[in-house]
mmCIF file of N, CA and C in Angstrom:
data_model
loop_
_atom_site.group_PDB
_atom_site.id
_atom_site.type_symbol
_atom_site.label_atom_id
_atom_site.label_comp_id
_atom_site.label_asym_id
_atom_site.label_seq_id
_atom_site.Cartn_x
_atom_site.Cartn_y
_atom_site.Cartn_z
ATOM 1 N N MET A 37 -32.031 4.060 82.355
ATOM 2 C CA MET A 37 -32.409 4.916 81.253
ATOM 3 C C MET A 37 -32.446 6.372 81.704
ATOM 4 N N THR A 38 -32.991 6.620 82.897
ATOM 5 C CA THR A 38 -33.078 7.971 83.423
ATOM 6 C C THR A 38 -31.691 8.543 83.672
ATOM 7 N N LEU A 39 -30.780 7.725 84.187
ATOM 8 C CA LEU A 39 -29.419 8.169 84.435
ATOM 9 C C LEU A 39 -28.741 8.573 83.131
ATOM 10 N N SER A 40 -28.979 7.810 82.079
ATOM 11 C CA SER A 40 -28.405 8.132 80.772
ATOM 12 C C SER A 40 -28.916 9.478 80.274
ATOM 13 N N LEU A 41 -30.199 9.739 80.436
ATOM 14 C CA LEU A 41 -30.759 11.016 79.993
ATOM 15 C C LEU A 41 -30.201 12.179 80.802
ATOM 16 N N ILE A 42 -30.014 11.973 82.114
ATOM 17 C CA ILE A 42 -29.439 13.021 82.957
ATOM 18 C C ILE A 42 -28.002 13.315 82.535
ATOM 19 N N LEU A 43 -27.215 12.269 82.282
ATOM 20 C CA LEU A 43 -25.836 12.458 81.825
ATOM 21 C C LEU A 43 -25.794 13.161 80.476
ATOM 22 N N LEU A 44 -26.658 12.765 79.575
ATOM 23 C CA LEU A 44 -26.706 13.391 78.261
ATOM 24 C C LEU A 44 -27.065 14.869 78.377
ATOM 25 N N ALA A 45 -28.021 15.191 79.223
ATOM 26 C CA ALA A 45 -28.410 16.590 79.429
ATOM 27 C C ALA A 45 -27.267 17.382 80.052
ATOM 28 N N ALA A 46 -26.551 16.794 80.990
ATOM 29 C CA ALA A 46 -25.422 17.479 81.625
ATOM 30 C C ALA A 46 -24.317 17.745 80.619
ATOM 31 N N ILE A 47 -24.014 16.775 79.789
ATOM 32 C CA ILE A 47 -22.979 16.950 78.768
ATOM 33 C C ILE A 47 -23.398 18.032 77.779
ATOM 34 N N ALA A 48 -24.644 18.015 77.359
ATOM 35 C CA ALA A 48 -25.132 19.041 76.433
ATOM 36 C C ALA A 48 -25.074 20.422 77.079
ATOM 37 N N GLY A 49 -25.411 20.511 78.356
ATOM 38 C CA GLY A 49 -25.353 21.796 79.061
ATOM 39 C C GLY A 49 -23.938 22.326 79.160
ATOM 40 N N VAL A 50 -23.007 21.461 79.501
ATOM 41 C CA VAL A 50 -21.605 21.883 79.587
ATOM 42 C C VAL A 50 -21.098 22.305 78.208
ATOM 43 N N GLY A 51 -21.459 21.555 77.180
ATOM 44 C CA GLY A 51 -21.054 21.918 75.820
ATOM 45 C C GLY A 51 -21.596 23.273 75.412
ATOM 46 N N ALA A 52 -22.860 23.529 75.720
ATOM 47 C CA ALA A 52 -23.466 24.819 75.384
ATOM 48 C C ALA A 52 -22.783 25.949 76.144
ATOM 49 N N LEU A 53 -22.465 25.725 77.403
ATOM 50 C CA LEU A 53 -21.782 26.737 78.208
ATOM 51 C C LEU A 53 -20.400 27.042 77.640
ATOM 52 N N LEU A 54 -19.647 26.013 77.273
ATOM 53 C CA LEU A 54 -18.331 26.214 76.676
ATOM 54 C C LEU A 54 -18.430 26.954 75.356
ATOM 55 N N TRP A 55 -19.410 26.633 74.535
ATOM 56 C CA TRP A 55 -19.595 27.306 73.249
ATOM 57 C C TRP A 55 -19.883 28.791 73.474
ATOM 58 N N LEU A 56 -20.759 29.101 74.445
ATOM 59 C CA LEU A 56 -21.070 30.496 74.739
ATOM 60 C C LEU A 56 -19.839 31.258 75.220
ATOM 61 N N MET A 57 -19.037 30.616 76.050
ATOM 62 C CA MET A 57 -17.821 31.268 76.539
ATOM 63 C C MET A 57 -16.846 31.532 75.399
ATOM 64 N N GLU A 58 -16.727 30.596 74.478
ATOM 65 C CA GLU A 58 -15.835 30.786 73.331
ATOM 66 C C GLU A 58 -16.329 31.927 72.440
ATOM 67 N N GLN A 59 -17.629 31.980 72.206
ATOM 68 C CA GLN A 59 -18.186 33.055 71.386
ATOM 69 C C GLN A 59 -17.937 34.410 72.036
ATOM 70 N N ARG A 60 -18.078 34.485 73.348
ATOM 71 C CA ARG A 60 -17.838 35.736 74.063
ATOM 72 C C ARG A 60 -16.374 36.159 73.944
ATOM 73 N N THR A 61 -15.463 35.189 74.070
ATOM 74 C CA THR A 61 -14.037 35.485 73.942
ATOM 75 C C THR A 61 -13.707 35.970 72.537
ATOM 76 N N LEU A 62 -14.259 35.305 71.525
ATOM 77 C CA LEU A 62 -14.011 35.722 70.143
ATOM 78 C C LEU A 62 -14.542 37.125 69.888
ATOM 79 N N ARG A 63 -15.709 37.427 70.427
ATOM 80 C CA ARG A 63 -16.291 38.751 70.261
ATOM 81 C C ARG A 63 -15.405 39.821 70.896
ATOM 82 N N ARG A 64 -14.871 39.519 72.079
ATOM 83 C CA ARG A 64 -13.980 40.470 72.756
ATOM 84 C C ARG A 64 -12.708 40.692 71.954
ATOM 85 N N GLN A 65 -12.171 39.629 71.375
ATOM 86 C CA GLN A 65 -10.948 39.753 70.585
ATOM 87 C C GLN A 65 -11.192 40.600 69.341
ATOM 88 N N GLN A 66 -12.361 40.454 68.728
ATOM 89 C CA GLN A 66 -12.678 41.233 67.532
ATOM 90 C C GLN A 66 -12.902 42.693 67.872
ATOM 91 N N ASP A 67 -13.468 42.961 69.049
ATOM 92 C CA ASP A 67 -13.755 44.331 69.450
ATOM 93 C C ASP A 67 -12.537 45.059 69.993
ATOM 94 N N ALA A 68 -11.529 44.331 70.427
ATOM 95 C CA ALA A 68 -10.349 44.959 71.022
ATOM 96 C C ALA A 68 -9.570 45.708 69.943
ATOM 97 N N PRO A 69 -9.141 46.938 70.242
ATOM 98 C CA PRO A 69 -8.347 47.680 69.262
ATOM 99 C C PRO A 69 -6.967 47.049 69.116
ATOM 100 N N GLU A 70 -6.457 47.079 67.905
ATOM 101 C CA GLU A 70 -5.131 46.526 67.676
ATOM 102 C C GLU A 70 -4.095 47.486 68.228
ATOM 103 N N PRO A 71 -3.087 46.954 68.931
ATOM 104 C CA PRO A 71 -2.062 47.835 69.484
ATOM 105 C C PRO A 71 -1.210 48.437 68.375
ATOM 106 N N GLU A 72 -0.720 49.629 68.636
ATOM 107 C CA GLU A 72 0.164 50.289 67.683
ATOM 108 C C GLU A 72 1.463 49.504 67.610
ATOM 109 N N PRO A 73 1.992 49.263 66.405
ATOM 110 C CA PRO A 73 3.245 48.520 66.309
ATOM 111 C C PRO A 73 4.399 49.313 66.899
ATOM 112 N N THR A 74 5.293 48.623 67.569
ATOM 113 C CA THR A 74 6.477 49.264 68.105
ATOM 114 C C THR A 74 7.469 49.503 66.981
ATOM 115 N N THR A 75 8.534 50.197 67.269
ATOM 116 C CA THR A 75 9.547 50.481 66.253
ATOM 117 C C THR A 75 10.135 49.191 65.705
ATOM 118 N N ASP A 76 10.378 48.210 66.592
ATOM 119 C CA ASP A 76 10.927 46.934 66.147
ATOM 120 C C ASP A 76 9.972 46.225 65.204
ATOM 121 N N GLN A 77 8.673 46.260 65.530
ATOM 122 C CA GLN A 77 7.688 45.605 64.678
ATOM 123 C C GLN A 77 7.593 46.317 63.326
ATOM 124 N N GLN A 78 7.715 47.630 63.316
ATOM 125 C CA GLN A 78 7.664 48.364 62.056
ATOM 126 C C GLN A 78 8.851 47.993 61.179
ATOM 127 N N GLU A 79 10.037 47.858 61.790
ATOM 128 C CA GLU A 79 11.208 47.469 61.022
ATOM 129 C C GLU A 79 11.048 46.053 60.483
ATOM 130 N N ASP A 80 10.508 45.139 61.304
ATOM 131 C CA ASP A 80 10.300 43.763 60.859
ATOM 132 C C ASP A 80 9.326 43.701 59.700
ATOM 133 N N SER A 81 8.245 44.520 59.768
ATOM 134 C CA SER A 81 7.252 44.457 58.708
ATOM 135 C C SER A 81 7.816 44.981 57.402
ATOM 136 N N GLU A 82 8.798 45.871 57.461
ATOM 137 C CA GLU A 82 9.432 46.342 56.234
ATOM 138 C C GLU A 82 10.302 45.252 55.623
ATOM 139 N N GLU A 83 10.945 44.445 56.483
ATOM 140 C CA GLU A 83 11.821 43.397 55.995
ATOM 141 C C GLU A 83 11.057 42.152 55.582
ATOM 142 N N CYS A 84 9.932 41.886 56.239
ATOM 143 C CA CYS A 84 9.203 40.650 56.016
ATOM 144 C C CYS A 84 7.747 40.971 55.739
ATOM 145 N N CYS A 85 7.346 40.804 54.507
ATOM 146 C CA CYS A 85 5.968 41.133 54.150
ATOM 147 C C CYS A 85 5.036 39.945 54.320
ATOM 148 N N GLY A 86 5.597 38.738 54.549
ATOM 149 C CA GLY A 86 4.769 37.559 54.732
ATOM 150 C C GLY A 86 4.391 36.875 53.429
ATOM 151 N N MET A 87 4.821 37.423 52.325
ATOM 152 C CA MET A 87 4.457 36.859 51.030
ATOM 153 C C MET A 87 5.526 35.921 50.477
ATOM 154 N N HIS A 88 6.665 35.835 51.119
ATOM 155 C CA HIS A 88 7.739 34.996 50.623
ATOM 156 C C HIS A 88 7.866 33.748 51.475
ATOM 157 N N ILE A 89 8.170 32.633 50.850
ATOM 158 C CA ILE A 89 8.225 31.368 51.565
ATOM 159 C C ILE A 89 9.369 31.325 52.565
ATOM 160 N N THR A 90 10.406 32.140 52.337
ATOM 161 C CA THR A 90 11.547 32.133 53.241
ATOM 162 C C THR A 90 11.517 33.313 54.195
ATOM 163 N N CYS A 91 10.373 33.870 54.429
ATOM 164 C CA CYS A 91 10.231 35.005 55.334
ATOM 165 C C CYS A 91 10.816 34.643 56.695
ATOM 166 N N GLU A 92 11.689 35.489 57.201
ATOM 167 C CA GLU A 92 12.382 35.179 58.447
ATOM 168 C C GLU A 92 11.425 35.003 59.617
ATOM 169 N N ARG A 93 10.362 35.765 59.634
ATOM 170 C CA ARG A 93 9.420 35.677 60.751
ATOM 171 C C ARG A 93 8.800 34.294 60.851
ATOM 172 N N ASP A 94 8.526 33.649 59.712
ATOM 173 C CA ASP A 94 7.868 32.341 59.720
ATOM 174 C C ASP A 94 8.821 31.181 59.510
ATOM 175 N N SER A 95 10.081 31.476 59.273
ATOM 176 C CA SER A 95 11.027 30.422 58.952
ATOM 177 C C SER A 95 11.231 29.486 60.132
ATOM 178 N N LEU A 96 11.174 28.203 59.868
ATOM 179 C CA LEU A 96 11.381 27.217 60.925
ATOM 180 C C LEU A 96 12.851 27.131 61.314
ATOM 181 N N LEU A 97 13.734 27.590 60.429
ATOM 182 C CA LEU A 97 15.150 27.463 60.701
ATOM 183 C C LEU A 97 15.713 28.677 61.417
ATOM 184 N N ALA A 98 15.018 29.793 61.374
ATOM 185 C CA ALA A 98 15.524 31.010 62.008
ATOM 186 C C ALA A 98 15.181 31.000 63.485
ATOM 187 N N ALA A 99 16.186 31.122 64.295
ATOM 188 C CA ALA A 99 15.954 31.197 65.739
ATOM 189 C C ALA A 99 15.632 32.645 66.071
ATOM 190 N N VAL A 100 14.391 33.023 65.864
ATOM 191 C CA VAL A 100 13.954 34.396 66.052
ATOM 192 C C VAL A 100 14.159 34.820 67.490
ATOM 193 N N SER A 101 13.898 33.931 68.401
ATOM 194 C CA SER A 101 14.014 34.236 69.820
ATOM 195 C C SER A 101 14.915 33.195 70.457
ATOM 196 N N GLU A 102 15.764 33.652 71.349
ATOM 197 C CA GLU A 102 16.622 32.728 72.082
ATOM 198 C C GLU A 102 15.914 32.191 73.317
ATOM 199 N N LYS A 103 14.725 32.725 73.621
ATOM 200 C CA LYS A 103 13.963 32.288 74.786
ATOM 201 C C LYS A 103 13.239 30.994 74.445
ATOM 202 N N ILE A 104 13.457 29.987 75.270
ATOM 203 C CA ILE A 104 12.807 28.699 75.052
ATOM 204 C C ILE A 104 11.392 28.759 75.612
ATOM 205 N N GLU A 105 10.437 28.429 74.774
ATOM 206 C CA GLU A 105 9.040 28.394 75.193
ATOM 207 C C GLU A 105 8.564 26.950 75.138
ATOM 208 N N TYR A 106 7.932 26.516 76.211
ATOM 209 C CA TYR A 106 7.433 25.149 76.264
ATOM 210 C C TYR A 106 5.956 25.127 75.878
ATOM 211 N N TYR A 107 5.564 24.102 75.154
ATOM 212 C CA TYR A 107 4.187 23.921 74.709
ATOM 213 C C TYR A 107 3.605 22.680 75.383
ATOM 214 N N ASP A 108 3.735 22.623 76.689
ATOM 215 C CA ASP A 108 3.272 21.483 77.479
ATOM 216 C C ASP A 108 3.915 20.189 76.957
ATOM 217 N N ASP A 109 5.227 20.281 76.671
ATOM 218 C CA ASP A 109 5.946 19.155 76.091
ATOM 219 C C ASP A 109 7.295 18.925 76.769
ATOM 220 N N GLU A 110 7.356 19.205 78.063
ATOM 221 C CA GLU A 110 8.603 19.082 78.799
ATOM 222 C C GLU A 110 9.176 17.669 78.734
ATOM 223 N N GLU A 111 8.309 16.686 78.560
ATOM 224 C CA GLU A 111 8.773 15.300 78.508
ATOM 225 C C GLU A 111 9.676 15.023 77.311
ATOM 226 N N LEU A 112 9.645 15.884 76.307
ATOM 227 C CA LEU A 112 10.492 15.684 75.127
ATOM 228 C C LEU A 112 11.948 16.050 75.398
ATOM 229 N N ASP A 113 12.231 16.739 76.494
ATOM 230 C CA ASP A 113 13.604 17.133 76.806
ATOM 231 C C ASP A 113 14.527 15.926 76.957
ATOM 232 N N ARG A 114 13.987 14.770 77.251
ATOM 233 C CA ARG A 114 14.831 13.577 77.387
ATOM 234 C C ARG A 114 15.436 13.162 76.044
ATOM 235 N N HIS A 115 14.922 13.733 74.941
ATOM 236 C CA HIS A 115 15.440 13.406 73.611
ATOM 237 C C HIS A 115 16.495 14.408 73.128
ATOM 238 N N ALA A 116 16.882 15.351 73.967
ATOM 239 C CA ALA A 116 17.874 16.359 73.570
ATOM 240 C C ALA A 116 19.173 15.678 73.165
ATOM 241 N N GLY A 117 19.683 16.078 72.009
ATOM 242 C CA GLY A 117 20.933 15.535 71.503
ATOM 243 C C GLY A 117 20.802 14.212 70.781
ATOM 244 N N LYS A 118 19.614 13.657 70.724
ATOM 245 C CA LYS A 118 19.400 12.361 70.085
ATOM 246 C C LYS A 118 19.305 12.536 68.574
ATOM 247 N N ASP A 119 19.882 11.603 67.839
ATOM 248 C CA ASP A 119 19.842 11.646 66.381
ATOM 249 C C ASP A 119 18.440 11.310 65.875
ATOM 250 N N ALA A 120 17.993 12.015 64.862
ATOM 251 C CA ALA A 120 16.636 11.835 64.332
ATOM 252 C C ALA A 120 16.399 10.422 63.801
ATOM 253 N N GLU A 121 17.432 9.739 63.407
ATOM 254 C CA GLU A 121 17.288 8.405 62.822
ATOM 255 C C GLU A 121 17.170 7.298 63.871
ATOM 256 N N THR A 122 17.379 7.620 65.150
ATOM 257 C CA THR A 122 17.417 6.573 66.176
ATOM 258 C C THR A 122 16.138 6.451 66.991
ATOM 259 N N TYR A 123 15.091 7.183 66.628
ATOM 260 C CA TYR A 123 13.843 7.114 67.384
ATOM 261 C C TYR A 123 13.118 5.792 67.135
ATOM 262 N N THR A 124 12.522 5.262 68.192
ATOM 263 C CA THR A 124 11.683 4.074 68.045
ATOM 264 C C THR A 124 10.317 4.513 67.511
ATOM 265 N N GLU A 125 9.513 3.552 67.139
ATOM 266 C CA GLU A 125 8.170 3.862 66.628
ATOM 267 C C GLU A 125 7.318 4.531 67.706
ATOM 268 N N GLU A 126 7.460 4.080 68.954
ATOM 269 C CA GLU A 126 6.700 4.682 70.052
ATOM 270 C C GLU A 126 7.099 6.134 70.278
ATOM 271 N N GLU A 127 8.402 6.421 70.199
ATOM 272 C CA GLU A 127 8.876 7.795 70.369
ATOM 273 C C GLU A 127 8.404 8.679 69.223
ATOM 274 N N THR A 128 8.415 8.140 68.014
ATOM 275 C CA THR A 128 7.920 8.881 66.856
ATOM 276 C C THR A 128 6.448 9.207 67.033
ATOM 277 N N GLU A 129 5.673 8.251 67.528
ATOM 278 C CA GLU A 129 4.241 8.482 67.777
ATOM 279 C C GLU A 129 4.030 9.536 68.856
ATOM 280 N N GLU A 130 4.917 9.579 69.840
ATOM 281 C CA GLU A 130 4.822 10.593 70.895
ATOM 282 C C GLU A 130 4.958 11.998 70.288
ATOM 283 N N PHE A 131 5.945 12.186 69.414
ATOM 284 C CA PHE A 131 6.113 13.472 68.731
ATOM 285 C C PHE A 131 4.897 13.780 67.858
ATOM 286 N N ARG A 132 4.430 12.774 67.123
ATOM 287 C CA ARG A 132 3.294 12.964 66.219
ATOM 288 C C ARG A 132 2.035 13.358 66.998
ATOM 289 N N ASP A 133 1.804 12.715 68.132
ATOM 290 C CA ASP A 133 0.631 13.043 68.949
ATOM 291 C C ASP A 133 0.665 14.498 69.397
ATOM 292 N N ILE A 134 1.829 14.961 69.821
ATOM 293 C CA ILE A 134 1.953 16.358 70.251
ATOM 294 C C ILE A 134 1.710 17.290 69.070
ATOM 295 N N LEU A 135 2.315 16.983 67.927
ATOM 296 C CA LEU A 135 2.149 17.825 66.739
ATOM 297 C C LEU A 135 0.689 17.926 66.327
ATOM 298 N N LEU A 136 -0.006 16.805 66.304
ATOM 299 C CA LEU A 136 -1.374 16.797 65.798
ATOM 300 C C LEU A 136 -2.388 17.369 66.780
ATOM 301 N N THR A 137 -1.989 17.553 68.038
ATOM 302 C CA THR A 137 -2.917 18.150 68.998
ATOM 303 C C THR A 137 -2.645 19.634 69.213
ATOM 304 N N MET A 138 -1.661 20.183 68.514
ATOM 305 C CA MET A 138 -1.335 21.600 68.673
ATOM 306 C C MET A 138 -2.221 22.464 67.794
ATOM 307 N N ARG A 139 -2.404 23.706 68.225
ATOM 308 C CA ARG A 139 -3.082 24.677 67.368
ATOM 309 C C ARG A 139 -2.148 25.009 66.212
ATOM 310 N N PRO A 140 -2.673 25.149 64.999
ATOM 311 C CA PRO A 140 -1.811 25.447 63.853
ATOM 312 C C PRO A 140 -0.935 26.682 64.056
ATOM 313 N N ALA A 141 -1.427 27.668 64.781
ATOM 314 C CA ALA A 141 -0.657 28.888 65.002
ATOM 315 C C ALA A 141 0.561 28.648 65.884
ATOM 316 N N ASP A 142 0.575 27.564 66.649
ATOM 317 C CA ASP A 142 1.682 27.290 67.569
ATOM 318 C C ASP A 142 2.746 26.368 66.979
ATOM 319 N N ILE A 143 2.494 25.777 65.837
ATOM 320 C CA ILE A 143 3.392 24.742 65.318
ATOM 321 C C ILE A 143 4.770 25.285 64.976
ATOM 322 N N ALA A 144 4.854 26.430 64.306
ATOM 323 C CA ALA A 144 6.162 26.988 63.953
ATOM 324 C C ALA A 144 6.949 27.340 65.216
ATOM 325 N N GLY A 145 6.286 27.916 66.199
ATOM 326 C CA GLY A 145 6.953 28.239 67.459
ATOM 327 C C GLY A 145 7.434 26.994 68.181
ATOM 328 N N TRP A 146 6.639 25.928 68.112
ATOM 329 C CA TRP A 146 7.029 24.664 68.726
ATOM 330 C C TRP A 146 8.286 24.116 68.061
ATOM 331 N N ALA A 147 8.343 24.193 66.733
ATOM 332 C CA ALA A 147 9.522 23.707 66.007
ATOM 333 C C ALA A 147 10.764 24.509 66.404
ATOM 334 N N ARG A 148 10.619 25.835 66.534
ATOM 335 C CA ARG A 148 11.743 26.661 66.971
ATOM 336 C C ARG A 148 12.150 26.292 68.399
ATOM 337 N N SER A 149 11.170 26.046 69.255
ATOM 338 C CA SER A 149 11.451 25.667 70.637
ATOM 339 C C SER A 149 12.257 24.368 70.679
ATOM 340 N N LEU A 150 11.874 23.397 69.856
ATOM 341 C CA LEU A 150 12.613 22.135 69.818
ATOM 342 C C LEU A 150 14.046 22.361 69.347
ATOM 343 N N GLN A 151 14.231 23.228 68.361
ATOM 344 C CA GLN A 151 15.579 23.514 67.872
ATOM 345 C C GLN A 151 16.431 24.135 68.965
ATOM 346 N N LEU A 152 15.862 25.080 69.694
ATOM 347 C CA LEU A 152 16.607 25.729 70.767
ATOM 348 C C LEU A 152 16.948 24.752 71.891
ATOM 349 N N ARG A 153 16.111 23.739 72.057
ATOM 350 C CA ARG A 153 16.329 22.726 73.094
ATOM 351 C C ARG A 153 17.178 21.568 72.581
ATOM 352 N N ASN A 154 17.687 21.662 71.350
ATOM 353 C CA ASN A 154 18.531 20.635 70.728
ATOM 354 C C ASN A 154 17.808 19.299 70.622
ATOM 355 N N ILE A 155 16.533 19.353 70.243
ATOM 356 C CA ILE A 155 15.735 18.145 70.059
ATOM 357 C C ILE A 155 15.410 18.027 68.576
ATOM 358 N N GLN A 156 15.876 16.947 67.971
ATOM 359 C CA GLN A 156 15.582 16.707 66.567
ATOM 360 C C GLN A 156 14.271 15.943 66.438
ATOM 361 N N LEU A 157 13.464 16.349 65.475
ATOM 362 C CA LEU A 157 12.227 15.623 65.201
ATOM 363 C C LEU A 157 12.534 14.361 64.408
ATOM 364 N N PRO A 158 11.786 13.288 64.641
ATOM 365 C CA PRO A 158 11.914 12.126 63.754
ATOM 366 C C PRO A 158 11.583 12.541 62.322
ATOM 367 N N GLN A 159 12.222 11.940 61.349
ATOM 368 C CA GLN A 159 12.076 12.359 59.955
ATOM 369 C C GLN A 159 10.620 12.373 59.490
ATOM 370 N N ALA A 160 9.856 11.362 59.840
ATOM 371 C CA ALA A 160 8.454 11.298 59.409
ATOM 372 C C ALA A 160 7.653 12.454 59.993
ATOM 373 N N VAL A 161 7.893 12.780 61.244
ATOM 374 C CA VAL A 161 7.173 13.879 61.893
ATOM 375 C C VAL A 161 7.640 15.216 61.329
ATOM 376 N N ARG A 162 8.923 15.328 61.022
ATOM 377 C CA ARG A 162 9.452 16.554 60.420
ATOM 378 C C ARG A 162 8.770 16.823 59.075
ATOM 379 N N ASP A 163 8.600 15.771 58.280
ATOM 380 C CA ASP A 163 7.919 15.928 56.991
ATOM 381 C C ASP A 163 6.477 16.386 57.175
ATOM 382 N N GLU A 164 5.788 15.823 58.168
ATOM 383 C CA GLU A 164 4.406 16.226 58.452
ATOM 384 C C GLU A 164 4.350 17.681 58.909
ATOM 385 N N LEU A 165 5.297 18.080 59.756
ATOM 386 C CA LEU A 165 5.345 19.452 60.243
ATOM 387 C C LEU A 165 5.548 20.425 59.093
ATOM 388 N N ILE A 166 6.466 20.121 58.212
ATOM 389 C CA ILE A 166 6.730 20.999 57.066
ATOM 390 C C ILE A 166 5.495 21.101 56.180
ATOM 391 N N MET A 167 4.791 19.998 55.983
ATOM 392 C CA MET A 167 3.580 20.012 55.175
ATOM 393 C C MET A 167 2.496 20.878 55.827
ATOM 394 N N ILE A 168 2.324 20.751 57.140
ATOM 395 C CA ILE A 168 1.313 21.541 57.850
ATOM 396 C C ILE A 168 1.645 23.026 57.764
ATOM 397 N N VAL A 169 2.924 23.378 57.971
ATOM 398 C CA VAL A 169 3.327 24.791 57.914
ATOM 399 C C VAL A 169 3.157 25.334 56.503
ATOM 400 N N ALA A 170 3.502 24.539 55.499
ATOM 401 C CA ALA A 170 3.345 24.990 54.114
ATOM 402 C C ALA A 170 1.865 25.228 53.784
ATOM 403 N N GLU A 171 0.988 24.345 54.256
ATOM 404 C CA GLU A 171 -0.439 24.534 54.021
ATOM 405 C C GLU A 171 -0.949 25.783 54.736
ATOM 406 N N ALA A 172 -0.475 26.024 55.950
ATOM 407 C CA ALA A 172 -0.897 27.221 56.693
ATOM 408 C C ALA A 172 -0.420 28.481 55.992
ATOM 409 N N ARG A 173 0.808 28.480 55.484
ATOM 410 C CA ARG A 173 1.313 29.651 54.755
ATOM 411 C C ARG A 173 0.516 29.875 53.475
ATOM 412 N N SER A 174 0.208 28.781 52.803
ATOM 413 C CA SER A 174 -0.557 28.882 51.562
ATOM 414 C C SER A 174 -1.936 29.460 51.836
ATOM 415 N N ALA A 175 -2.568 29.012 52.900
ATOM 416 C CA ALA A 175 -3.895 29.527 53.268
ATOM 417 C C ALA A 175 -3.803 30.992 53.681
ATOM 418 N N ALA A 176 -2.721 31.366 54.375
ATOM 419 C CA ALA A 176 -2.567 32.742 54.838
ATOM 420 C C ALA A 176 -2.359 33.714 53.676
ATOM 421 N N THR A 177 -1.725 33.246 52.612
ATOM 422 C CA THR A 177 -1.487 34.127 51.476
ATOM 423 C C THR A 177 -2.596 34.045 50.443
ATOM 424 N N GLY A 178 -3.586 33.210 50.701
ATOM 425 C CA GLY A 178 -4.738 33.118 49.792
ATOM 426 C C GLY A 178 -4.530 32.214 48.608
ATOM 427 N N ASN A 179 -3.531 31.352 48.670
ATOM 428 C CA ASN A 179 -3.256 30.438 47.567
ATOM 429 C C ASN A 179 -3.870 29.065 47.798
ATOM 430 N N ALA A 180 -4.823 28.983 48.678
ATOM 431 C CA ALA A 180 -5.413 27.683 49.019
ATOM 432 C C ALA A 180 -6.212 27.110 47.883
#
């Protein structure tokens, strides 16, 4: 019984410490001045206001960057060139697990990364991804 209480107290202490660290990080981010937009960013903001569903900046189909960014998903490279219809249920679950554990802000970038790596999403996961991105866009524009 005593060991259980000690473990519970340790877990609560670690949780409280992590919460405090997160609050401190959020406070620093809010206090940090926003950087001045560069000329490229100013041109992009004129072309893309963020209010249109096909905005190039948020488009999943636009390869905004040719640089491949990995989201701790290097194991998916073995699926490069594979047809979306040929995935097994286990492989589909692997994609779904990665999608559902990502931060919403990273999902569009992850989809672009997969496209650049020639990795097709299984159809069911692709539908879920599109739904998540559509909900995020709707929330961002205040149409929630």
